[in-house]
């Protein structure tokens, strides 16, 4: 039976859209909920256009992280996901939250982890003169931007790159990598997916 997937977003939702479109095409998993912690996240419109149930749990409406997470968990528990994909979800989740869905929460991060955890990854890759950059899909553990790697896509850094140009090329990679990793994960195959520049049809 196809796996139920919940996707957590905070912004544009391009990864969510790629994940959802990939699921429709491959038919191994299906999106059952898109949840945003931001009311005006563009991803909510993208979810609506795809007829995916979507909801908002805005962190600003709650007095602390525990009550915000309890509200998110209530939505998730009602949707009964087998897998949760964090797709540009910009809130740190507590160990208690992660524990509830241990081993079933995936995240995409715009760097070649373990390099450049946290924010501003493209600028930091340029600052230190990295020859390669990219994105990583990993299982979420209690530590930020950590956990077993399920997939990575690499691109070369060009001499003329700016944080913006690098971000744009990494995004292209994200849209291919995350759906491929989710498909494999939903089939129960935990072998990491590695993509290099030579696999890329865009850059
Ligand atoms: C993506 O580039 C994703 O890698 C990044 O946020 C962007 C979301 O874009 N995630 C993180 O930085 C998490 N640490 P999207 O909303 O258009 O998918």
PDB file of N, CA, C and O in Angstrom, residues 86-141:
ATOM      1  N   UNK A  86      10.574  17.197   5.918  1.00  0.00           N
ATOM      2  CA  UNK A  86      10.787  18.618   6.179  1.00  0.00           C
ATOM      3  C   UNK A  86      11.303  19.211   4.880  1.00  0.00           C
ATOM      4  O   UNK A  86      12.287  18.726   4.317  1.00  0.00           O
ATOM      5  N   UNK A  87      10.623  20.218   4.377  1.00  0.00           N
ATOM      6  CA  UNK A  87      10.975  20.784   3.071  1.00  0.00           C
ATOM      7  C   UNK A  87      11.034  22.305   3.204  1.00  0.00           C
ATOM      8  O   UNK A  87      10.057  23.000   2.938  1.00  0.00           O
ATOM      9  N   UNK A  88      12.170  22.793   3.695  1.00  0.00           N
ATOM     10  CA  UNK A  88      12.296  24.216   3.957  1.00  0.00           C
ATOM     11  C   UNK A  88      11.517  24.618   5.197  1.00  0.00           C
ATOM     12  O   UNK A  88      11.049  25.750   5.297  1.00  0.00           O
ATOM     13  N   UNK A  89      11.385  23.699   6.150  1.00  0.00           N
ATOM     14  CA  UNK A  89      10.682  23.985   7.409  1.00  0.00           C
ATOM     15  C   UNK A  89      11.706  24.586   8.372  1.00  0.00           C
ATOM     16  O   UNK A  89      12.653  23.912   8.759  1.00  0.00           O
ATOM     17  N   UNK A  90      11.530  25.873   8.687  1.00  0.00           N
ATOM     18  CA  UNK A  90      12.602  26.608   9.362  1.00  0.00           C
ATOM     19  C   UNK A  90      12.393  26.716  10.878  1.00  0.00           C
ATOM     20  O   UNK A  90      12.722  27.735  11.488  1.00  0.00           O
ATOM     21  N   UNK A  91      11.863  25.687  11.493  1.00  0.00           N
ATOM     22  CA  UNK A  91      11.787  25.639  12.959  1.00  0.00           C
ATOM     23  C   UNK A  91      12.587  24.436  13.433  1.00  0.00           C
ATOM     24  O   UNK A  91      12.562  23.372  12.797  1.00  0.00           O
ATOM     25  N   UNK A  92      13.270  24.619  14.551  1.00  0.00           N
ATOM     26  CA  UNK A  92      14.012  23.496  15.128  1.00  0.00           C
ATOM     27  C   UNK A  92      13.029  22.643  15.928  1.00  0.00           C
ATOM     28  O   UNK A  92      12.227  23.173  16.703  1.00  0.00           O
ATOM     29  N   UNK A  93      13.074  21.351  15.701  1.00  0.00           N
ATOM     30  CA  UNK A  93      12.140  20.448  16.386  1.00  0.00           C
ATOM     31  C   UNK A  93      12.831  19.811  17.593  1.00  0.00           C
ATOM     32  O   UNK A  93      14.013  19.450  17.527  1.00  0.00           O
ATOM     33  N   UNK A  94      12.086  19.658  18.670  1.00  0.00           N
ATOM     34  CA  UNK A  94      12.677  19.145  19.915  1.00  0.00           C
ATOM     35  C   UNK A  94      12.896  17.634  19.822  1.00  0.00           C
ATOM     36  O   UNK A  94      12.267  16.944  19.015  1.00  0.00           O
ATOM     37  N   UNK A  95      13.777  17.117  20.689  1.00  0.00           N
ATOM     38  CA  UNK A  95      13.979  15.663  20.732  1.00  0.00           C
ATOM     39  C   UNK A  95      12.674  14.899  20.987  1.00  0.00           C
ATOM     40  O   UNK A  95      12.472  13.817  20.433  1.00  0.00           O
ATOM     41  N   UNK A  96      11.795  15.465  21.788  1.00  0.00           N
ATOM     42  CA  UNK A  96      10.505  14.791  22.067  1.00  0.00           C
ATOM     43  C   UNK A  96       9.707  14.621  20.777  1.00  0.00           C
ATOM     44  O   UNK A  96       9.134  13.565  20.510  1.00  0.00           O
ATOM     45  N   UNK A  97       9.686  15.679  19.971  1.00  0.00           N
ATOM     46  CA  UNK A  97       8.943  15.646  18.712  1.00  0.00           C
ATOM     47  C   UNK A  97       9.556  14.586  17.793  1.00  0.00           C
ATOM     48  O   UNK A  97       8.858  13.729  17.249  1.00  0.00           O
ATOM     49  N   UNK A  98      10.876  14.678  17.618  1.00  0.00           N
ATOM     50  CA  UNK A  98      11.562  13.740  16.726  1.00  0.00           C
ATOM     51  C   UNK A  98      11.342  12.305  17.203  1.00  0.00           C
ATOM     52  O   UNK A  98      11.118  11.390  16.406  1.00  0.00           O
ATOM     53  N   UNK A  99      11.357  12.130  18.545  1.00  0.00           N
ATOM     54  CA  UNK A  99      11.178  10.788  19.122  1.00  0.00           C
ATOM     55  C   UNK A  99       9.854  10.156  18.723  1.00  0.00           C
ATOM     56  O   UNK A  99       9.749   8.940  18.555  1.00  0.00           O
ATOM     57  N   UNK A 100       8.848  10.993  18.560  1.00  0.00           N
ATOM     58  CA  UNK A 100       7.509  10.466  18.201  1.00  0.00           C
ATOM     59  C   UNK A 100       7.513   9.822  16.817  1.00  0.00           C
ATOM     60  O   UNK A 100       6.728   8.909  16.545  1.00  0.00           O
ATOM     61  N   UNK A 101       8.345  10.327  15.933  1.00  0.00           N
ATOM     62  CA  UNK A 101       8.393   9.800  14.560  1.00  0.00           C
ATOM     63  C   UNK A 101       9.812   9.346  14.204  1.00  0.00           C
ATOM     64  O   UNK A 101      10.250   9.462  13.067  1.00  0.00           O
ATOM     65  N   UNK A 102      10.498   8.810  15.195  1.00  0.00           N
ATOM     66  CA  UNK A 102      11.901   8.402  15.043  1.00  0.00           C
ATOM     67  C   UNK A 102      12.132   7.549  13.792  1.00  0.00           C
ATOM     68  O   UNK A 102      11.399   6.598  13.535  1.00  0.00           O
ATOM     69  N   UNK A 103      13.148   7.952  13.027  1.00  0.00           N
ATOM     70  CA  UNK A 103      13.508   7.144  11.855  1.00  0.00           C
ATOM     71  C   UNK A 103      12.581   7.342  10.668  1.00  0.00           C
ATOM     72  O   UNK A 103      12.727   6.666   9.645  1.00  0.00           O
ATOM     73  N   UNK A 104      11.639   8.269  10.786  1.00  0.00           N
ATOM     74  CA  UNK A 104      10.666   8.466   9.695  1.00  0.00           C
ATOM     75  C   UNK A 104      10.583   9.920   9.256  1.00  0.00           C
ATOM     76  O   UNK A 104       9.688  10.299   8.520  1.00  0.00           O
ATOM     77  N   UNK A 105      11.512  10.754   9.783  1.00  0.00           N
ATOM     78  CA  UNK A 105      11.512  12.175   9.419  1.00  0.00           C
ATOM     79  C   UNK A 105      12.730  12.466   8.545  1.00  0.00           C
ATOM     80  O   UNK A 105      13.870  12.215   8.943  1.00  0.00           O
ATOM     81  N   UNK A 106      12.471  12.989   7.344  1.00  0.00           N
ATOM     82  CA  UNK A 106      13.541  13.324   6.399  1.00  0.00           C
ATOM     83  C   UNK A 106      13.655  14.848   6.300  1.00  0.00           C
ATOM     84  O   UNK A 106      12.667  15.559   6.493  1.00  0.00           O
ATOM     85  N   UNK A 107      14.858  15.315   5.977  1.00  0.00           N
ATOM     86  CA  UNK A 107      15.048  16.760   5.780  1.00  0.00           C
ATOM     87  C   UNK A 107      15.946  16.972   4.579  1.00  0.00           C
ATOM     88  O   UNK A 107      16.793  16.134   4.269  1.00  0.00           O
ATOM     89  N   UNK A 108      15.753  18.120   3.904  1.00  0.00           N
ATOM     90  CA  UNK A 108      16.708  18.520   2.867  1.00  0.00           C
ATOM     91  C   UNK A 108      17.431  19.767   3.335  1.00  0.00           C
ATOM     92  O   UNK A 108      16.815  20.696   3.884  1.00  0.00           O
ATOM     93  N   UNK A 109      18.743  19.754   3.143  1.00  0.00           N
ATOM     94  CA  UNK A 109      19.572  20.881   3.589  1.00  0.00           C
ATOM     95  C   UNK A 109      20.440  21.332   2.422  1.00  0.00           C
ATOM     96  O   UNK A 109      21.015  20.498   1.715  1.00  0.00           O
ATOM     97  N   UNK A 110      20.557  22.659   2.216  1.00  0.00           N
ATOM     98  CA  UNK A 110      21.272  23.152   1.034  1.00  0.00           C
ATOM     99  C   UNK A 110      22.792  23.220   1.217  1.00  0.00           C
ATOM    100  O   UNK A 110      23.394  24.277   1.076  1.00  0.00           O
ATOM    101  N   UNK A 111      23.398  22.095   1.522  1.00  0.00           N
ATOM    102  CA  UNK A 111      24.870  22.011   1.539  1.00  0.00           C
ATOM    103  C   UNK A 111      25.237  20.536   1.501  1.00  0.00           C
ATOM    104  O   UNK A 111      24.384  19.661   1.686  1.00  0.00           O
ATOM    105  N   UNK A 112      26.520  20.295   1.312  1.00  0.00           N
ATOM    106  CA  UNK A 112      27.016  18.923   1.361  1.00  0.00           C
ATOM    107  C   UNK A 112      27.368  18.623   2.817  1.00  0.00           C
ATOM    108  O   UNK A 112      28.503  18.792   3.247  1.00  0.00           O
ATOM    109  N   UNK A 113      26.367  18.192   3.575  1.00  0.00           N
ATOM    110  CA  UNK A 113      26.618  17.891   4.995  1.00  0.00           C
ATOM    111  C   UNK A 113      27.708  16.817   5.097  1.00  0.00           C
ATOM    112  O   UNK A 113      27.790  15.961   4.217  1.00  0.00           O
ATOM    113  N   UNK A 114      28.594  16.871   6.088  1.00  0.00           N
ATOM    114  CA  UNK A 114      28.509  17.707   7.291  1.00  0.00           C
ATOM    115  C   UNK A 114      29.040  19.133   7.124  1.00  0.00           C
ATOM    116  O   UNK A 114      29.137  19.857   8.109  1.00  0.00           O
ATOM    117  N   UNK A 115      29.342  19.543   5.896  1.00  0.00           N
ATOM    118  CA  UNK A 115      29.784  20.935   5.713  1.00  0.00           C
ATOM    119  C   UNK A 115      28.571  21.878   5.812  1.00  0.00           C
ATOM    120  O   UNK A 115      27.495  21.531   5.362  1.00  0.00           O
ATOM    121  N   UNK A 116      28.793  23.016   6.384  1.00  0.00           N
ATOM    122  CA  UNK A 116      27.855  24.137   6.389  1.00  0.00           C
ATOM    123  C   UNK A 116      26.461  23.784   6.928  1.00  0.00           C
ATOM    124  O   UNK A 116      25.452  23.878   6.236  1.00  0.00           O
ATOM    125  N   UNK A 117      26.440  23.338   8.185  1.00  0.00           N
ATOM    126  CA  UNK A 117      25.145  23.196   8.861  1.00  0.00           C
ATOM    127  C   UNK A 117      24.587  24.592   9.119  1.00  0.00           C
ATOM    128  O   UNK A 117      25.352  25.564   9.140  1.00  0.00           O
ATOM    129  N   UNK A 118      23.310  24.706   9.335  1.00  0.00           N
ATOM    130  CA  UNK A 118      22.722  26.003   9.688  1.00  0.00           C
ATOM    131  C   UNK A 118      22.368  26.848   8.472  1.00  0.00           C
ATOM    132  O   UNK A 118      22.073  26.324   7.400  1.00  0.00           O
ATOM    133  N   UNK A 119      22.452  28.167   8.648  1.00  0.00           N
ATOM    134  CA  UNK A 119      21.946  29.101   7.623  1.00  0.00           C
ATOM    135  C   UNK A 119      23.063  29.620   6.702  1.00  0.00           C
ATOM    136  O   UNK A 119      24.239  29.349   6.930  1.00  0.00           O
ATOM    137  N   UNK A 120      22.668  30.342   5.655  1.00  0.00           N
ATOM    138  CA  UNK A 120      23.604  31.026   4.744  1.00  0.00           C
ATOM    139  C   UNK A 120      24.644  30.089   4.151  1.00  0.00           C
ATOM    140  O   UNK A 120      25.833  30.424   4.051  1.00  0.00           O
ATOM    141  N   UNK A 121      24.210  28.932   3.764  1.00  0.00           N
ATOM    142  CA  UNK A 121      25.159  27.894   3.321  1.00  0.00           C
ATOM    143  C   UNK A 121      25.884  28.274   2.030  1.00  0.00           C
ATOM    144  O   UNK A 121      27.059  27.956   1.880  1.00  0.00           O
ATOM    145  N   UNK A 122      25.175  28.960   1.112  1.00  0.00           N
ATOM    146  CA  UNK A 122      25.789  29.268  -0.186  1.00  0.00           C
ATOM    147  C   UNK A 122      26.907  30.311  -0.006  1.00  0.00           C
ATOM    148  O   UNK A 122      28.001  30.146  -0.553  1.00  0.00           O
ATOM    149  N   UNK A 123      26.626  31.338   0.766  1.00  0.00           N
ATOM    150  CA  UNK A 123      27.644  32.366   1.020  1.00  0.00           C
ATOM    151  C   UNK A 123      28.840  31.754   1.742  1.00  0.00           C
ATOM    152  O   UNK A 123      29.996  32.074   1.438  1.00  0.00           O
ATOM    153  N   UNK A 124      28.563  30.852   2.665  1.00  0.00           N
ATOM    154  CA  UNK A 124      29.672  30.259   3.429  1.00  0.00           C
ATOM    155  C   UNK A 124      30.524  29.350   2.554  1.00  0.00           C
ATOM    156  O   UNK A 124      31.749  29.305   2.682  1.00  0.00           O
ATOM    157  N   UNK A 125      29.893  28.628   1.632  1.00  0.00           N
ATOM    158  CA  UNK A 125      30.668  27.770   0.720  1.00  0.00           C
ATOM    159  C   UNK A 125      31.594  28.624  -0.137  1.00  0.00           C
ATOM    160  O   UNK A 125      32.752  28.258  -0.386  1.00  0.00           O
ATOM    161  N   UNK A 126      31.096  29.791  -0.569  1.00  0.00           N
ATOM    162  CA  UNK A 126      31.927  30.694  -1.385  1.00  0.00           C
ATOM    163  C   UNK A 126      33.058  31.293  -0.550  1.00  0.00           C
ATOM    164  O   UNK A 126      34.204  31.369  -0.987  1.00  0.00           O
ATOM    165  N   UNK A 127      32.712  31.705   0.664  1.00  0.00           N
ATOM    166  CA  UNK A 127      33.705  32.341   1.550  1.00  0.00           C
ATOM    167  C   UNK A 127      34.917  31.461   1.789  1.00  0.00           C
ATOM    168  O   UNK A 127      36.053  31.934   1.784  1.00  0.00           O
ATOM    169  N   UNK A 128      34.678  30.168   1.999  1.00  0.00           N
ATOM    170  CA  UNK A 128      35.818  29.282   2.314  1.00  0.00           C
ATOM    171  C   UNK A 128      36.422  28.684   1.049  1.00  0.00           C
ATOM    172  O   UNK A 128      37.342  27.887   1.117  1.00  0.00           O
ATOM    173  N   UNK A 129      35.893  29.053  -0.113  1.00  0.00           N
ATOM    174  CA  UNK A 129      36.499  28.614  -1.366  1.00  0.00           C
ATOM    175  C   UNK A 129      36.242  27.150  -1.710  1.00  0.00           C
ATOM    176  O   UNK A 129      37.090  26.495  -2.339  1.00  0.00           O
ATOM    177  N   UNK A 130      35.075  26.627  -1.326  1.00  0.00           N
ATOM    178  CA  UNK A 130      34.748  25.240  -1.685  1.00  0.00           C
ATOM    179  C   UNK A 130      34.744  25.067  -3.204  1.00  0.00           C
ATOM    180  O   UNK A 130      34.219  25.918  -3.932  1.00  0.00           O
ATOM    181  N   UNK A 131      35.288  23.952  -3.665  1.00  0.00           N
ATOM    182  CA  UNK A 131      35.274  23.667  -5.100  1.00  0.00           C
ATOM    183  C   UNK A 131      33.935  23.053  -5.507  1.00  0.00           C
ATOM    184  O   UNK A 131      33.515  23.151  -6.661  1.00  0.00           O
ATOM    185  N   UNK A 132      33.278  22.417  -4.541  1.00  0.00           N
ATOM    186  CA  UNK A 132      31.970  21.786  -4.799  1.00  0.00           C
ATOM    187  C   UNK A 132      30.973  22.217  -3.736  1.00  0.00           C
ATOM    188  O   UNK A 132      31.349  22.524  -2.602  1.00  0.00           O
ATOM    189  N   UNK A 133      29.712  22.191  -4.128  1.00  0.00           N
ATOM    190  CA  UNK A 133      28.638  22.532  -3.196  1.00  0.00           C
ATOM    191  C   UNK A 133      27.459  21.635  -3.586  1.00  0.00           C
ATOM    192  O   UNK A 133      27.581  20.837  -4.528  1.00  0.00           O
ATOM    193  N   UNK A 134      26.330  21.751  -2.899  1.00  0.00           N
ATOM    194  CA  UNK A 134      25.206  20.905  -3.276  1.00  0.00           C
ATOM    195  C   UNK A 134      24.166  20.837  -2.185  1.00  0.00           C
ATOM    196  O   UNK A 134      23.992  21.778  -1.405  1.00  0.00           O
ATOM    197  N   UNK A 135      23.478  19.701  -2.119  1.00  0.00           N
ATOM    198  CA  UNK A 135      22.415  19.538  -1.135  1.00  0.00           C
ATOM    199  C   UNK A 135      22.422  18.098  -0.612  1.00  0.00           C
ATOM    200  O   UNK A 135      22.945  17.195  -1.258  1.00  0.00           O
ATOM    201  N   UNK A 136      21.810  17.962   0.559  1.00  0.00           N
ATOM    202  CA  UNK A 136      21.805  16.662   1.243  1.00  0.00           C
ATOM    203  C   UNK A 136      20.400  16.350   1.744  1.00  0.00           C
ATOM    204  O   UNK A 136      19.747  17.226   2.317  1.00  0.00           O
ATOM    205  N   UNK A 137      19.960  15.122   1.554  1.00  0.00           N
ATOM    206  CA  UNK A 137      18.753  14.643   2.227  1.00  0.00           C
ATOM    207  C   UNK A 137      19.225  13.686   3.313  1.00  0.00           C
ATOM    208  O   UNK A 137      20.056  12.810   3.057  1.00  0.00           O
ATOM    209  N   UNK A 138      18.721  13.905   4.521  1.00  0.00           N
ATOM    210  CA  UNK A 138      19.171  13.062   5.635  1.00  0.00           C
ATOM    211  C   UNK A 138      18.005  12.731   6.558  1.00  0.00           C
ATOM    212  O   UNK A 138      16.972  13.414   6.543  1.00  0.00           O
ATOM    213  N   UNK A 139      18.202  11.694   7.345  1.00  0.00           N
ATOM    214  CA  UNK A 139      17.225  11.368   8.376  1.00  0.00           C
ATOM    215  C   UNK A 139      17.417  12.349   9.525  1.00  0.00           C
ATOM    216  O   UNK A 139      18.559  12.670   9.864  1.00  0.00           O
ATOM    217  N   UNK A 140      16.350  12.820  10.087  1.00  0.00           N
ATOM    218  CA  UNK A 140      16.441  13.810  11.153  1.00  0.00           C
ATOM    219  C   UNK A 140      16.652  13.107  12.494  1.00  0.00           C
ATOM    220  O   UNK A 140      15.937  12.160  12.831  1.00  0.00           O
ATOM    221  N   UNK A 141      17.667  13.583  13.211  1.00  0.00           N
ATOM    222  CA  UNK A 141      17.904  13.113  14.574  1.00  0.00           C
ATOM    223  C   UNK A 141      17.795  14.313  15.502  1.00  0.00           C
ATOM    224  O   UNK A 141      17.427  15.403  15.076  1.00  0.00           O
TER     225      UNK A 141
END
